[in-house]
């Protein structure tokens, strides 16, 4: 049972445009959501998070939106840069510490 | 930001060998450390949660006698894959958290290849 789903395995965007990565979840007990970025042969790097009491959190070029009623969150990157090319994982936290990850989305930003 | 160091980054060994992977939090005390496994093109799957000074909590389907976890201090947790076989070949990643309000920070992972 995949409780966190990233239905788009890949996304290709032109440099300077907006990248939108989507994530859906099924467990209503999740109360904290995170996005991680991962390069090959490296561990995930924390990007941005959002608590379930909020619907938006912004940090520089990265904004995470949470729609609790739809059990959906998205990560917006604007403007996208070639260095943003990586695998992006969304993760959800339902009890202290335990993260459930989505399958990841490969983002490619073309110059 | 918080730094988590994982060692070794890559291990290639013969079937039947036991392999130890170390995970260290370098600039903070990690009350909880986590061990994940990632298969190719799949998500990170939590294997176990490790709390300093107590026994690890294993996820369903993870053999605790196969994957021994020790969390002897607030900065070090180890995962030992005992009598490793080719099906244990995978990418193992640890993470650490200082407290429940902080995101987990990940090591760079260990690529384990069993011949």
Coordinates of N, CA, C and O in Angstrom, one line a residue, chain B residues 30-99:
Chain B
X30 N 22.1 13.2 18.0 CA 21.0 12.5 17.3 C 20.3 11.5 18.3 O 20.9 10.4 18.5
X31 N 19.2 11.9 18.9 CA 18.5 11.0 19.8 C 18.0 9.8 19.0 O 17.8 8.7 19.5
X32 N 17.7 10.0 17.7 CA 17.1 9.0 16.9 C 17.8 8.9 15.6 O 18.0 10.0 15.0
X33 N 18.1 7.7 15.1 CA 18.7 7.5 13.8 C 17.8 6.5 13.1 O 17.2 5.7 13.7
X34 N 17.8 6.6 11.8 CA 16.9 5.8 11.0 C 17.8 5.1 9.9 O 18.7 5.7 9.3
X35 N 17.4 3.9 9.6 CA 18.1 3.2 8.5 C 17.1 2.9 7.4 O 16.0 2.3 7.6
X36 N 17.5 3.2 6.1 CA 16.6 3.0 5.0 C 17.3 2.2 4.0 O 18.6 2.1 3.9
X37 N 16.5 1.6 3.1 CA 17.1 0.8 2.0 C 16.4 1.3 0.7 O 15.2 1.5 0.7
X38 N 17.2 1.4 -0.3 CA 16.6 1.8 -1.6 C 16.9 0.9 -2.7 O 18.1 0.7 -2.9
X39 N 15.9 0.3 -3.3 CA 16.1 -0.5 -4.5 C 16.1 0.4 -5.7 O 15.6 1.5 -5.7
X40 N 16.7 0.0 -6.8 CA 16.8 0.8 -8.0 C 15.4 1.3 -8.5 O 14.4 0.5 -8.5
X41 N 15.3 2.6 -8.7 CA 14.1 3.2 -9.2 C 13.0 3.1 -8.2 O 11.8 3.2 -8.7
X42 N 13.2 2.9 -7.0 CA 12.2 2.8 -6.0 C 12.4 3.8 -4.9 O 13.4 4.4 -4.8
X43 N 11.4 3.9 -4.0 CA 11.5 4.8 -2.9 C 12.4 4.3 -1.8 O 12.8 3.2 -1.8
X44 N 12.7 5.2 -0.9 CA 13.5 4.8 0.3 C 12.5 4.1 1.2 O 11.4 4.6 1.5
X45 N 12.9 2.9 1.7 CA 12.0 2.1 2.6 C 12.7 2.1 3.9 O 13.8 1.7 4.1
X46 N 11.9 2.5 4.9 CA 12.4 2.5 6.3 C 12.6 1.1 6.7 O 11.7 0.3 6.7
X47 N 13.8 0.8 7.3 CA 14.1 -0.5 7.8 C 13.9 -0.6 9.3 O 13.3 -1.5 9.8
X48 N 14.4 0.4 10.0 CA 14.4 0.4 11.4 C 14.7 1.8 12.0 O 15.3 2.6 11.3
X49 N 14.2 2.0 13.2 CA 14.4 3.2 13.9 C 15.3 2.9 15.1 O 15.0 1.9 15.9
X50 N 16.3 3.7 15.3 CA 17.3 3.4 16.3 C 17.4 4.5 17.3 O 17.6 5.7 17.0
X51 N 17.2 4.2 18.6 CA 17.2 5.2 19.6 C 18.4 4.9 20.5 O 18.7 3.7 20.9
X52 N 19.1 5.9 20.9 CA 20.3 5.8 21.7 C 20.0 5.1 23.0 O 19.1 5.4 23.7
X53 N 20.8 4.0 23.2 CA 20.7 3.3 24.5 C 19.6 2.3 24.6 O 19.4 1.6 25.6
X54 N 18.8 2.1 23.5 CA 17.8 1.1 23.5 C 17.8 0.3 22.3 O 18.5 0.6 21.3
X55 N 16.9 -0.8 22.3 CA 16.9 -1.6 21.1 C 16.2 -0.9 19.9 O 15.3 -0.1 20.1
X56 N 16.6 -1.3 18.8 CA 16.0 -0.7 17.6 C 14.6 -1.2 17.3 O 14.3 -2.3 17.7
X57 N 13.8 -0.4 16.7 CA 12.5 -0.8 16.3 C 12.5 -1.1 14.8 O 12.8 -0.2 14.0
X58 N 12.2 -2.4 14.5 CA 12.3 -2.8 13.1 C 10.9 -2.7 12.4 O 9.8 -3.0 13.0
X59 N 10.9 -2.4 11.1 CA 9.7 -2.3 10.3 C 9.3 -3.8 10.0 O 10.1 -4.7 10.0
X60 N 8.0 -3.9 9.7 CA 7.5 -5.2 9.3 C 8.2 -5.8 8.1 O 8.4 -5.1 7.1
X61 N 8.6 -7.1 8.3 CA 9.3 -7.7 7.2 C 10.8 -7.6 7.2 O 11.5 -8.2 6.4
X62 N 11.4 -6.8 8.1 CA 12.8 -6.6 8.2 C 13.3 -7.6 9.3 O 12.9 -7.5 10.4
X63 N 14.3 -8.4 8.9 CA 14.8 -9.4 9.9 C 15.8 -8.8 10.8 O 16.9 -8.3 10.4
X64 N 15.5 -8.7 12.1 CA 16.4 -8.1 13.1 C 17.6 -8.9 13.3 O 18.7 -8.3 13.7
X65 N 17.6 -10.2 13.1 CA 18.8 -10.9 13.2 C 19.8 -10.8 12.0 O 20.9 -11.2 12.1
X66 N 19.2 -10.4 10.9 CA 19.9 -10.2 9.7 C 20.6 -8.8 9.7 O 21.7 -8.6 9.3
X67 N 19.8 -7.8 10.1 CA 20.3 -6.4 10.1 C 20.4 -6.0 11.6 O 19.4 -5.5 12.2
X68 N 21.6 -6.1 12.1 CA 21.8 -5.7 13.5 C 22.1 -4.2 13.6 O 23.0 -3.7 12.9
X69 N 21.4 -3.6 14.5 CA 21.6 -2.1 14.7 C 22.0 -1.9 16.1 O 21.4 -2.4 17.0
X70 N 23.0 -1.0 16.2 CA 23.5 -0.6 17.5 C 23.6 0.9 17.5 O 24.1 1.5 16.6
X71 N 23.1 1.5 18.6 CA 23.1 3.0 18.7 C 23.7 3.3 20.1 O 23.0 3.6 21.0
X72 N 25.0 3.2 20.1 CA 25.7 3.2 21.4 C 25.9 4.6 22.0 O 26.1 4.8 23.2
X73 N 25.8 5.6 21.1 CA 26.0 7.0 21.6 C 25.1 7.9 20.8 O 24.4 7.5 19.9
X74 N 25.0 9.2 21.2 CA 24.2 10.1 20.6 C 24.7 10.6 19.2 O 24.0 11.4 18.6
X75 N 25.8 10.1 18.8 CA 26.4 10.5 17.5 C 26.7 9.4 16.6 O 27.2 9.6 15.5
X76 N 26.5 8.1 17.0 CA 26.9 7.0 16.2 C 25.8 5.9 16.3 O 25.4 5.4 17.4
X77 N 25.4 5.4 15.1 CA 24.6 4.2 15.0 C 25.3 3.3 13.9 O 25.9 3.9 12.9
X78 N 25.2 2.0 14.1 CA 25.8 1.1 13.1 C 24.8 0.1 12.7 O 23.9 -0.3 13.5
X79 N 24.9 -0.2 11.4 CA 24.1 -1.3 10.8 C 25.0 -2.4 10.4 O 25.9 -2.1 9.6
X80 N 24.8 -3.6 10.9 CA 25.6 -4.7 10.4 C 24.7 -5.7 9.6 O 23.7 -6.2 10.2
X81 N 25.1 -5.9 8.4 CA 24.4 -6.9 7.6 C 25.1 -8.2 7.8 O 26.3 -8.4 7.4
X82 N 24.5 -9.2 8.5 CA 25.2 -10.4 8.8 C 25.0 -11.4 7.7 O 24.0 -11.5 7.1
X83 N 26.1 -12.2 7.5 CA 26.1 -13.2 6.5 C 25.4 -12.8 5.2 O 24.4 -13.3 4.8
X84 N 25.9 -11.7 4.6 CA 25.3 -11.1 3.5 C 25.2 -12.0 2.3 O 26.2 -12.8 2.0
X85 N 24.1 -11.9 1.6 CA 23.9 -12.7 0.3 C 23.6 -11.7 -0.8 O 23.3 -10.5 -0.6
X86 N 23.7 -12.2 -2.1 CA 23.5 -11.3 -3.2 C 22.1 -10.5 -3.1 O 22.1 -9.3 -3.5
X87 N 21.1 -11.1 -2.5 CA 19.8 -10.4 -2.4 C 19.9 -9.2 -1.5 O 19.0 -8.4 -1.4
X88 N 20.9 -9.1 -0.7 CA 21.1 -8.0 0.3 C 21.8 -6.8 -0.4 O 21.9 -5.7 0.2
X89 N 22.2 -7.0 -1.6 CA 22.8 -5.9 -2.4 C 21.8 -4.8 -2.6 O 20.7 -5.0 -3.0
X90 N 22.2 -3.6 -2.2 CA 21.3 -2.5 -2.2 C 22.0 -1.2 -1.9 O 23.2 -1.2 -1.6
X91 N 21.2 -0.1 -1.8 CA 21.7 1.2 -1.4 C 21.1 1.4 0.0 O 19.9 1.5 0.2
X92 N 22.0 1.5 1.0 CA 21.5 1.7 2.4 C 21.9 3.1 2.8 O 23.0 3.6 2.6
X93 N 20.9 3.8 3.4 CA 21.0 5.2 3.8 C 20.6 5.4 5.2 O 19.5 4.8 5.6
X94 N 21.4 6.1 6.0 CA 21.0 6.4 7.3 C 20.5 7.9 7.4 O 20.9 8.7 6.6
X95 N 19.7 8.2 8.4 CA 19.4 9.6 8.7 C 19.4 9.8 10.2 O 19.3 8.8 11.0
X96 N 19.5 11.1 10.6 CA 19.5 11.4 12.0 C 18.6 12.6 12.3 O 18.6 13.5 11.4
X97 N 18.1 12.6 13.4 CA 17.2 13.7 13.8 C 17.6 14.1 15.3 O 17.7 13.2 16.1
X98 N 17.7 15.4 15.5 CA 18.0 15.9 16.8 C 16.8 15.8 17.8 O 16.9 15.4 18.9
X99 N 15.7 16.2 17.2 CA 14.4 16.1 18.0 C 13.3 16.1 17.0 O 13.5 16.2 15.8

